[in-house]
Every structure is written in structure tokens, then in C-alpha cells.
Amino acid sequence: MQFRDLQRQYQMLKSEVDQEIREVLVETNFISGKQVSELEEALAAYVGVKHCITCGNGTDALVLALMVWEIQAGDAVFVPDFTFFASGEAPASVGATPVFVDVEEDTFNMSAASLEKAILKVTKEGKLTPKVVIAVDLFGQPAAYAEIRKVAEKYGLWILEDGAQGFGGRIGEKMACSFGDISTTSFFPAKPLGCYGDGGAVFTDREDWAALLKSYRIHGKGDDKYDNVRIGVNSRLDTIQAAILKVKLKALKSYELEDMDRIAGRYTEALDGIVKVPRVNKGFFSSWAQYSILLKNKEERDGLHVYLDRQGIPTAVYYPRPMSRQKAFQRMDCRKTGLRVTESLCQRVLALPIHPYMEEEEQDEVISKIKEYVTALR
């Protein structure tokens, strides 16, 4: 059994993927080929924004957005404590200070109340200037943007949506990667929309920001690649990855999201009351980058993790440590408010295998073994 079965996905899409790759090989336009601009147009249309600018990976996408806003040393960027390291690494890499914010237990996403407390604390101290909120669409569900935006606008902060795990999710009919002033995603292979290497994208409605993003991603270029008007980076999505993503985007829209939601629903129906299952807010749709359950404590979580592994069922812990407790941030003044929920989640969370090509028999086995373990333990 695979945690995220990319082999099975490839077999389903093999003929189309292989054809797209062959076309790139024949044309030998491996950097900035026509497939890149075709993909950007398709992604922008799907998300519902004016501009999509692809880049080398999801971390670069975050950094590029912060570069557009000229975020630098002395600025505070507010980040959920319960997320992947890149969300906090990006502001630190441009010299800013990530300030960690607690999350909601039921959705795993940023708490607007904790965000406001952290902003007030930073403002009162007067050492940093609040500039940006990085809201993460964790495990596939968009963050509570209505509440977060109220806080951000109250204190004059930009919202940067980290949709690395949220691509394909939505609130009502509004798609993930359209909620930020700038939004980003990752095409890491295991993401809802993943390529066969690294890749990322930035989304915005503003023409001036889009122009800056296009410049920054290619060495700060001006009119041509030998006209460098600013210090940028080298972060381009290669043509082969763009060609692959064109095929996978069609599959995501046609049936993968629907199948993922059905499989997640089966988990929820079978496991609710046995363990704590994730909650999707009313009117929200999750793309289910992960299906994460909560156990009573670390001992129970770790025990189930080992038990399922012995049964040949892969699981994962996202995330075993709060970001604020990563060694890289220990010399920074990153903790401004209580992070109790994050501390608890890191002790109790366990992600189950899920992907659009999962058979019911496989899922039934996972469900059966979880019930078997928890019933015997309690």
C-alpha cells in the first residue's frame, strides 16, 4: 500500500504524460518553452486570477512574493506555528522575523484570534513593524480568510496565501490561491497538483506585481536576459514539468478532487467517534492534501503509527515539532503569544494514506486496523 500512490497515477495518465514529454524532447525547448506559458494561462483561469507566474518551487514562490513587497530586516511576518518549515523560512531568508501564530484544532489552520494577539504584542514592543500574514491552506482546506482578512486590514497587513497544500480547495465558488493579495502554490510531487520534480507558482491580480515577479524569477531581468535592472533569483519552472502539469491539471479537475473528497468522506464516516477526525468548515471544500486524525496523546499516536506500519500501512506525522521550536529559529524572537493548540497537535496528529486511486478494499483495511488498535487500547 502506498501513502500517496504516484505510480498508480502515472499508469492512469501514462499515454498523455509520455506524449507531452516526447513533444518537449522533440522541440528541445527545455527552458521557457510554450508549455510553460500554456500552463500559466490554464492555472490562472482555473484559480480565477489575472496572472500566474511559475517558478522553481513553492519556497521560491513565497520568497518572490515577499521580494515584491520589499519585506526586509525589521519587518514582522505572521506565520502559523503548525505547518511546514518553508512558510517560516521564506520571511527569514529575506531578513524579516517570522512571528508564530497558533491554529484551530479542528481545521489545523491559522487562528484569527491568535493572529490579532500576536500583532498587538509586536506593536506594543515596538521592535518590529508588522507587514505580512502568511496564511497556510493546510492539508487541503483553505484558511478562514474572512476572519483573517478582517484582522489584516484592521492593522494594515498584506495577506500572502500559502496554497502549497490547498490547490483545488475552495470556499464557496472561490478557489484556493485566489484569497491572498498574492498567493502561491507548490508542485512538489505529493501535492494535490504535483509534477515529477520541483515546481511552484505565484498568483496575483495586479499587473505591476506580476511584472516584478517575472523579473525577479529570472535574475531581475529587464527587457531581455542581458538587461538586469534589479537583484533577483534563478527560479524557473522547466518545460518538461509544465508539460506534465498540463495533463495532471486536467485529471485533477475531471475526477481526482471528487474522488479524494469521496475517500475522505469514507474515512470520516467510519472513524468519527473512534478518533478525532478533521472538520471541513461549512461552505468550504478541501482538496485533501492529507487526511490527518488526532489521537488522545503522543503515546497513543506513536503506538498506532508503529502498529499500522507493522501491518504494511504507511502513515506520517505532519508535524512532529512546532515551527517555533525548530533550532533555526531559536535565536529569533518569534514567540509572541500562546501556542498551546500547536503543541498539542504535534503530539497527537497522524496522517493516513489517501490518494485519488485508492481502492475501497485498501481503505477498509486501514479503517479496520485503526479500530482494532484503538478498541484494544481503550
Short mmCIF file of C-alpha atoms in Angstrom, two decimals:
data_model
loop_
_atom_site.label_atom_id
_atom_site.label_comp_id
_atom_site.label_asym_id
_atom_site.label_seq_id
_atom_site.Cartn_x
_atom_site.Cartn_y
_atom_site.Cartn_z
CA MET A 1 0.00 0.00 0.00
CA GLN A 2 1.28 3.47 -0.89
CA PHE A 3 0.79 6.62 1.19
CA ARG A 4 0.28 8.71 -1.95
CA ASP A 5 0.33 6.36 -4.94
CA LEU A 6 2.09 8.32 -7.69
CA GLN A 7 2.92 5.11 -9.56
CA ARG A 8 -0.75 4.26 -9.95
CA GLN A 9 -1.50 7.82 -11.04
CA TYR A 10 1.23 7.65 -13.67
CA GLN A 11 -0.14 4.40 -15.09
CA MET A 12 -3.56 6.05 -15.45
CA LEU A 13 -2.10 9.10 -17.22
CA LYS A 14 0.86 7.41 -18.92
CA SER A 15 -0.09 7.84 -22.57
CA GLU A 16 -0.84 11.56 -22.23
CA VAL A 17 2.13 12.30 -20.00
CA ASP A 18 4.54 10.42 -22.26
CA GLN A 19 3.22 12.21 -25.33
CA GLU A 20 3.67 15.62 -23.70
CA ILE A 21 7.21 14.76 -22.63
CA ARG A 22 8.09 13.47 -26.11
CA GLU A 23 6.89 16.72 -27.63
CA VAL A 24 9.24 18.70 -25.40
CA LEU A 25 12.12 16.37 -26.23
CA VAL A 26 11.50 16.76 -29.97
CA GLU A 27 11.26 20.55 -29.72
CA THR A 28 14.30 20.67 -27.36
CA ASN A 29 12.99 23.86 -25.78
CA PHE A 30 13.66 22.80 -22.21
CA ILE A 31 13.55 26.24 -20.58
CA SER A 32 10.65 28.67 -21.15
CA GLY A 33 9.03 26.52 -23.81
CA LYS A 34 5.48 27.19 -24.98
CA GLN A 35 4.12 24.67 -22.45
CA VAL A 36 5.12 26.97 -19.59
CA SER A 37 3.01 29.89 -20.80
CA GLU A 38 0.17 27.50 -21.71
CA LEU A 39 0.22 26.10 -18.19
CA GLU A 40 0.32 29.58 -16.64
CA GLU A 41 -2.75 30.60 -18.61
CA ALA A 42 -4.60 27.42 -17.62
CA LEU A 43 -3.71 27.81 -13.94
CA ALA A 44 -4.74 31.47 -13.82
CA ALA A 45 -8.08 30.63 -15.45
CA TYR A 46 -8.71 27.73 -13.06
CA VAL A 47 -7.86 29.74 -9.94
CA GLY A 48 -9.71 32.82 -11.19
CA VAL A 49 -6.95 35.42 -11.14
CA LYS A 50 -5.37 37.54 -13.87
CA HIS A 51 -1.77 36.39 -13.56
CA CYS A 52 0.07 33.15 -12.81
CA ILE A 53 3.87 33.22 -12.74
CA THR A 54 5.52 29.82 -12.41
CA CYS A 55 8.86 29.31 -10.67
CA GLY A 56 11.29 26.68 -9.42
CA ASN A 57 9.49 25.54 -6.26
CA GLY A 58 6.94 26.53 -3.63
CA THR A 59 9.51 28.05 -1.29
CA ASP A 60 10.80 30.34 -4.03
CA ALA A 61 7.19 31.33 -4.74
CA LEU A 62 6.85 32.63 -1.17
CA VAL A 63 10.20 34.41 -1.31
CA LEU A 64 9.37 36.06 -4.64
CA ALA A 65 6.13 37.43 -3.20
CA LEU A 66 7.98 38.88 -0.21
CA MET A 67 10.55 40.43 -2.55
CA VAL A 68 7.78 42.19 -4.47
CA TRP A 69 6.61 43.77 -1.20
CA GLU A 70 10.21 44.64 -0.23
CA ILE A 71 9.97 42.76 3.06
CA GLN A 72 13.24 43.03 4.94
CA ALA A 73 15.01 43.15 8.29
CA GLY A 74 12.88 44.80 10.96
CA ASP A 75 9.63 43.55 9.47
CA ALA A 76 7.36 41.03 11.20
CA VAL A 77 5.68 38.31 9.13
CA PHE A 78 2.99 36.31 10.92
CA VAL A 79 3.03 32.58 10.22
CA PRO A 80 1.05 29.64 11.65
CA ASP A 81 3.18 27.57 14.03
CA PHE A 82 1.73 24.30 12.72
CA THR A 83 2.96 24.00 9.14
CA PHE A 84 5.94 23.02 7.00
CA PHE A 85 9.24 24.82 7.60
CA ALA A 86 9.20 26.73 4.30
CA SER A 87 6.38 29.02 5.47
CA GLY A 88 8.63 30.42 8.19
CA GLU A 89 11.90 30.01 6.31
CA ALA A 90 10.78 32.30 3.48
CA PRO A 91 10.45 35.51 5.56
CA ALA A 92 13.63 34.68 7.46
CA SER A 93 15.51 34.27 4.18
CA VAL A 94 14.75 37.89 3.21
CA GLY A 95 15.84 39.13 6.65
CA ALA A 96 12.39 39.51 8.23
CA THR A 97 11.30 37.93 11.52
CA PRO A 98 8.65 35.19 11.39
CA VAL A 99 6.22 35.57 14.30
CA PHE A 100 4.38 32.36 15.03
CA VAL A 101 0.62 32.20 15.50
CA ASP A 102 -1.49 29.39 16.93
CA VAL A 103 -4.01 27.37 14.91
CA GLU A 104 -7.51 25.93 15.28
CA GLU A 105 -7.59 22.30 16.40
CA ASP A 106 -10.50 21.22 14.17
CA THR A 107 -9.14 22.59 10.89
CA PHE A 108 -5.37 22.87 11.64
CA ASN A 109 -5.40 26.36 10.10
CA MET A 110 -4.42 29.78 11.48
CA SER A 111 -6.45 31.18 14.36
CA ALA A 112 -7.54 34.76 13.66
CA ALA A 113 -7.77 35.42 17.41
CA SER A 114 -4.19 34.29 17.96
CA LEU A 115 -3.08 36.37 14.97
CA GLU A 116 -4.52 39.54 16.46
CA LYS A 117 -2.89 38.86 19.83
CA ALA A 118 0.49 38.42 18.14
CA ILE A 119 0.10 41.63 16.11
CA LEU A 120 -0.80 43.60 19.23
CA LYS A 121 2.19 42.18 21.11
CA VAL A 122 4.60 43.07 18.30
CA THR A 123 3.12 46.56 18.01
CA LYS A 124 3.36 47.16 21.76
CA GLU A 125 7.01 46.05 21.87
CA GLY A 126 7.88 48.41 19.01
CA LYS A 127 10.91 46.43 17.81
CA LEU A 128 9.38 45.09 14.59
CA THR A 129 6.99 46.51 12.02
CA PRO A 130 4.00 44.23 11.24
CA LYS A 131 3.85 43.75 7.45
CA VAL A 132 2.51 40.41 6.23
CA VAL A 133 0.30 37.50 7.25
CA ILE A 134 1.21 34.17 5.65
CA ALA A 135 -1.99 32.13 5.85
CA VAL A 136 -1.49 28.44 5.03
CA ASP A 137 -4.18 26.22 3.48
CA LEU A 138 -3.05 23.22 5.49
CA PHE A 139 -3.87 19.64 4.47
CA GLY A 140 -6.06 20.94 1.61
CA GLN A 141 -8.61 23.20 3.31
CA PRO A 142 -8.38 26.97 2.77
CA ALA A 143 -7.76 29.03 5.87
CA ALA A 144 -10.61 31.12 7.35
CA TYR A 145 -9.88 34.12 5.13
CA ALA A 146 -12.93 36.17 6.07
CA GLU A 147 -11.76 36.33 9.69
CA ILE A 148 -8.07 36.62 8.85
CA ARG A 149 -8.65 39.45 6.38
CA LYS A 150 -10.63 41.43 8.97
CA VAL A 151 -7.59 41.33 11.25
CA ALA A 152 -5.09 42.00 8.47
CA GLU A 153 -7.00 45.02 7.16
CA LYS A 154 -7.50 46.36 10.67
CA TYR A 155 -3.73 46.60 11.12
CA GLY A 156 -2.73 47.29 7.50
CA LEU A 157 -1.05 43.98 6.65
CA TRP A 158 -0.74 42.17 3.32
CA ILE A 159 -2.05 38.59 3.11
CA LEU A 160 0.20 36.03 1.42
CA GLU A 161 -1.71 32.81 0.83
CA ASP A 162 0.49 29.71 1.04
CA GLY A 163 -1.63 27.32 -1.01
CA ALA A 164 1.05 24.64 -1.37
CA GLN A 165 -1.33 22.05 0.08
CA GLY A 166 -4.56 23.81 -0.78
CA PHE A 167 -4.60 23.87 -4.58
CA GLY A 168 -8.02 22.68 -5.73
CA GLY A 169 -9.71 23.65 -2.47
CA ARG A 170 -12.28 26.40 -2.35
CA ILE A 171 -14.63 28.50 -0.24
CA GLY A 172 -17.96 28.60 -2.00
CA GLU A 173 -17.02 29.04 -5.64
CA LYS A 174 -13.81 30.99 -4.93
CA MET A 175 -10.72 28.85 -5.44
CA ALA A 176 -7.68 28.43 -3.26
CA CYS A 177 -4.73 30.52 -4.47
CA SER A 178 -7.05 33.47 -5.05
CA PHE A 179 -7.53 34.57 -1.41
CA GLY A 180 -4.26 36.39 -0.82
CA ASP A 181 -3.13 39.76 -2.04
CA ILE A 182 -0.56 37.42 -3.55
CA SER A 183 -0.98 33.64 -3.41
CA THR A 184 1.43 30.78 -4.03
CA THR A 185 1.46 27.05 -4.52
CA SER A 186 3.92 24.17 -4.81
CA PHE A 187 4.09 21.43 -7.42
CA PHE A 188 6.11 19.04 -5.24
CA PRO A 189 5.13 15.53 -6.44
CA ALA A 190 2.92 14.65 -3.45
CA LYS A 191 0.89 17.87 -3.55
CA PRO A 192 -2.71 17.91 -4.89
CA LEU A 193 -1.25 19.11 -8.20
CA GLY A 194 2.30 17.79 -8.39
CA CYS A 195 4.91 17.46 -11.11
CA TYR A 196 7.81 14.99 -11.40
CA GLY A 197 10.32 17.20 -9.63
CA ASP A 198 10.16 20.62 -8.03
CA GLY A 199 7.97 23.48 -9.18
CA GLY A 200 5.86 26.34 -7.89
CA ALA A 201 3.67 29.26 -8.91
CA VAL A 202 2.63 32.73 -7.78
CA PHE A 203 -0.83 34.22 -8.39
CA THR A 204 -1.92 37.86 -8.39
CA ASP A 205 -4.43 40.20 -9.98
CA ARG A 206 -2.03 43.15 -10.07
CA GLU A 207 -0.20 43.91 -13.29
CA ASP A 208 2.69 45.72 -11.58
CA TRP A 209 3.32 42.87 -9.15
CA ALA A 210 3.15 40.31 -11.96
CA ALA A 211 5.78 42.26 -13.89
CA LEU A 212 8.07 42.34 -10.86
CA LEU A 213 7.61 38.61 -10.26
CA LYS A 214 8.55 37.84 -13.86
CA SER A 215 11.67 39.97 -13.47
CA TYR A 216 12.73 38.65 -10.06
CA ARG A 217 12.42 34.98 -11.07
CA ILE A 218 14.98 35.43 -13.88
CA HIS A 219 17.89 37.31 -12.32
CA GLY A 220 15.99 40.61 -12.09
CA LYS A 221 15.88 40.94 -15.86
CA GLY A 222 14.60 43.97 -17.72
CA ASP A 223 13.82 43.99 -21.44
CA ASP A 224 15.98 40.93 -22.13
CA LYS A 225 18.09 38.42 -20.21
CA TYR A 226 21.21 40.58 -20.51
CA ASP A 227 19.43 43.64 -19.16
CA ASN A 228 19.43 43.18 -15.38
CA VAL A 229 17.65 46.00 -13.60
CA ARG A 230 17.39 44.52 -10.07
CA ILE A 231 18.85 41.73 -7.98
CA GLY A 232 16.70 38.65 -8.49
CA VAL A 233 16.99 34.87 -8.33
CA ASN A 234 17.13 31.98 -10.78
CA SER A 235 13.80 30.21 -10.35
CA ARG A 236 12.07 28.92 -13.46
CA LEU A 237 9.70 26.00 -13.99
CA ASP A 238 11.23 23.85 -16.72
CA THR A 239 9.26 22.94 -19.82
CA ILE A 240 9.02 19.20 -19.13
CA GLN A 241 7.45 19.83 -15.72
CA ALA A 242 4.99 22.29 -17.27
CA ALA A 243 4.01 19.72 -19.88
CA ILE A 244 3.38 17.11 -17.17
CA LEU A 245 1.35 19.55 -15.10
CA LYS A 246 -0.91 20.34 -18.06
CA VAL A 247 -2.00 16.68 -18.12
CA LYS A 248 -2.32 16.38 -14.37
CA LEU A 249 -4.37 19.58 -14.09
CA LYS A 250 -6.96 18.05 -16.42
CA ALA A 251 -7.14 14.92 -14.27
CA LEU A 252 -7.39 16.97 -11.08
CA LYS A 253 -10.34 18.93 -12.44
CA SER A 254 -12.05 15.99 -14.14
CA TYR A 255 -12.15 13.43 -11.32
CA GLU A 256 -9.28 13.50 -8.80
CA LEU A 257 -10.74 16.15 -6.49
CA GLU A 258 -14.13 14.43 -6.49
CA ASP A 259 -12.55 11.04 -5.76
CA MET A 260 -10.41 12.48 -2.96
CA ASP A 261 -13.46 14.02 -1.32
CA ARG A 262 -15.32 10.71 -1.55
CA ILE A 263 -12.43 8.79 0.01
CA ALA A 264 -12.04 11.38 2.79
CA GLY A 265 -15.77 11.12 3.43
CA ARG A 266 -15.50 7.35 3.88
CA TYR A 267 -12.71 7.84 6.44
CA THR A 268 -14.77 10.41 8.33
CA GLU A 269 -17.91 8.28 8.39
CA ALA A 270 -16.05 5.19 9.59
CA LEU A 271 -13.68 6.79 12.11
CA ASP A 272 -15.75 9.57 13.68
CA GLY A 273 -16.06 8.70 17.37
CA ILE A 274 -13.13 6.29 17.23
CA VAL A 275 -10.54 9.04 16.77
CA LYS A 276 -10.86 12.79 16.22
CA VAL A 277 -11.41 13.38 12.51
CA PRO A 278 -10.74 16.64 10.62
CA ARG A 279 -13.56 19.14 10.20
CA VAL A 280 -14.24 20.96 6.95
CA ASN A 281 -15.91 24.31 7.58
CA LYS A 282 -19.39 24.87 6.18
CA GLY A 283 -19.17 26.15 2.63
CA PHE A 284 -15.51 25.05 2.34
CA PHE A 285 -14.13 22.30 0.10
CA SER A 286 -10.82 20.57 0.86
CA SER A 287 -8.51 19.13 -1.77
CA TRP A 288 -7.28 16.71 0.93
CA ALA A 289 -3.53 17.00 0.57
CA GLN A 290 -3.53 14.92 3.76
CA TYR A 291 -6.16 13.17 5.85
CA SER A 292 -4.98 13.71 9.42
CA ILE A 293 -6.59 12.24 12.52
CA LEU A 294 -5.91 13.12 16.16
CA LEU A 295 -5.28 10.61 18.91
CA LYS A 296 -5.59 11.24 22.67
CA ASN A 297 -1.88 11.73 23.32
CA LYS A 298 1.62 11.09 21.99
CA GLU A 299 1.81 7.56 23.34
CA GLU A 300 -1.42 6.56 21.60
CA ARG A 301 -0.38 8.29 18.35
CA ASP A 302 3.08 6.74 18.29
CA GLY A 303 1.67 3.33 19.16
CA LEU A 304 -0.82 3.45 16.28
CA HIS A 305 1.90 4.70 13.94
CA VAL A 306 4.07 1.66 14.74
CA TYR A 307 1.13 -0.77 14.71
CA LEU A 308 -0.05 0.29 11.25
CA ASP A 309 3.50 0.19 9.91
CA ARG A 310 3.79 -3.44 11.02
CA GLN A 311 0.59 -4.17 9.09
CA GLY A 312 2.13 -2.68 5.94
CA ILE A 313 0.05 0.51 6.21
CA PRO A 314 2.13 3.69 5.76
CA THR A 315 1.32 6.73 7.89
CA ALA A 316 3.14 10.00 8.56
CA VAL A 317 3.39 12.64 11.28
CA TYR A 318 2.80 16.16 9.93
CA TYR A 319 4.27 17.80 12.01
CA PRO A 320 6.27 16.33 14.91
CA ARG A 321 7.59 19.72 16.13
CA PRO A 322 6.12 23.24 16.23
CA MET A 323 7.92 25.56 13.84
CA SER A 324 8.73 27.92 16.70
CA ARG A 325 10.78 25.13 18.31
CA GLN A 326 12.92 24.45 15.26
CA LYS A 327 16.60 25.07 16.02
CA ALA A 328 16.87 27.50 13.10
CA PHE A 329 14.59 29.98 14.87
CA GLN A 330 15.95 29.75 18.38
CA ARG A 331 17.97 32.97 18.10
CA MET A 332 14.98 34.91 16.81
CA ASP A 333 12.28 36.47 18.94
CA CYS A 334 9.48 34.54 17.23
CA ARG A 335 7.09 33.63 20.06
CA LYS A 336 4.70 36.45 20.94
CA THR A 337 1.59 34.60 22.05
CA GLY A 338 0.47 31.23 23.39
CA LEU A 339 0.85 28.28 21.03
CA ARG A 340 -0.97 25.67 23.08
CA VAL A 341 -3.02 24.12 20.26
CA THR A 342 0.03 23.63 18.05
CA GLU A 343 1.94 22.00 20.90
CA SER A 344 -0.94 19.57 21.38
CA LEU A 345 -1.37 18.78 17.68
CA CYS A 346 2.28 17.86 17.28
CA GLN A 347 1.83 15.20 19.96
CA ARG A 348 -1.39 13.73 18.56
CA VAL A 349 -1.59 14.07 14.77
CA LEU A 350 -1.28 11.18 12.34
CA ALA A 351 -1.81 11.30 8.55
CA LEU A 352 -3.41 8.29 6.85
CA PRO A 353 -2.80 7.05 3.30
CA ILE A 354 -5.04 8.80 0.80
CA HIS A 355 -4.94 9.40 -2.95
CA PRO A 356 -7.47 9.52 -5.81
CA TYR A 357 -6.67 5.97 -6.94
CA MET A 358 -7.14 4.27 -3.56
CA GLU A 359 -9.32 1.16 -3.70
CA GLU A 360 -12.12 0.71 -1.18
CA GLU A 361 -10.58 -2.59 -0.05
CA GLU A 362 -7.34 -0.79 0.80
CA GLN A 363 -9.16 1.91 2.71
CA ASP A 364 -11.28 -0.65 4.56
CA GLU A 365 -8.08 -2.33 5.73
CA VAL A 366 -6.76 0.97 7.12
CA ILE A 367 -10.06 1.64 8.89
CA SER A 368 -10.25 -1.88 10.30
CA LYS A 369 -6.73 -1.79 11.74
CA ILE A 370 -7.27 1.62 13.34
CA LYS A 371 -10.48 0.40 15.01
CA GLU A 372 -8.71 -2.78 16.08
CA TYR A 373 -5.86 -0.86 17.73
CA VAL A 374 -7.94 1.84 19.42
CA THR A 375 -10.58 -0.59 20.71
CA ALA A 376 -7.95 -2.86 22.25
CA LEU A 377 -6.14 0.09 23.83
CA ARG A 378 -9.20 1.66 25.43
#
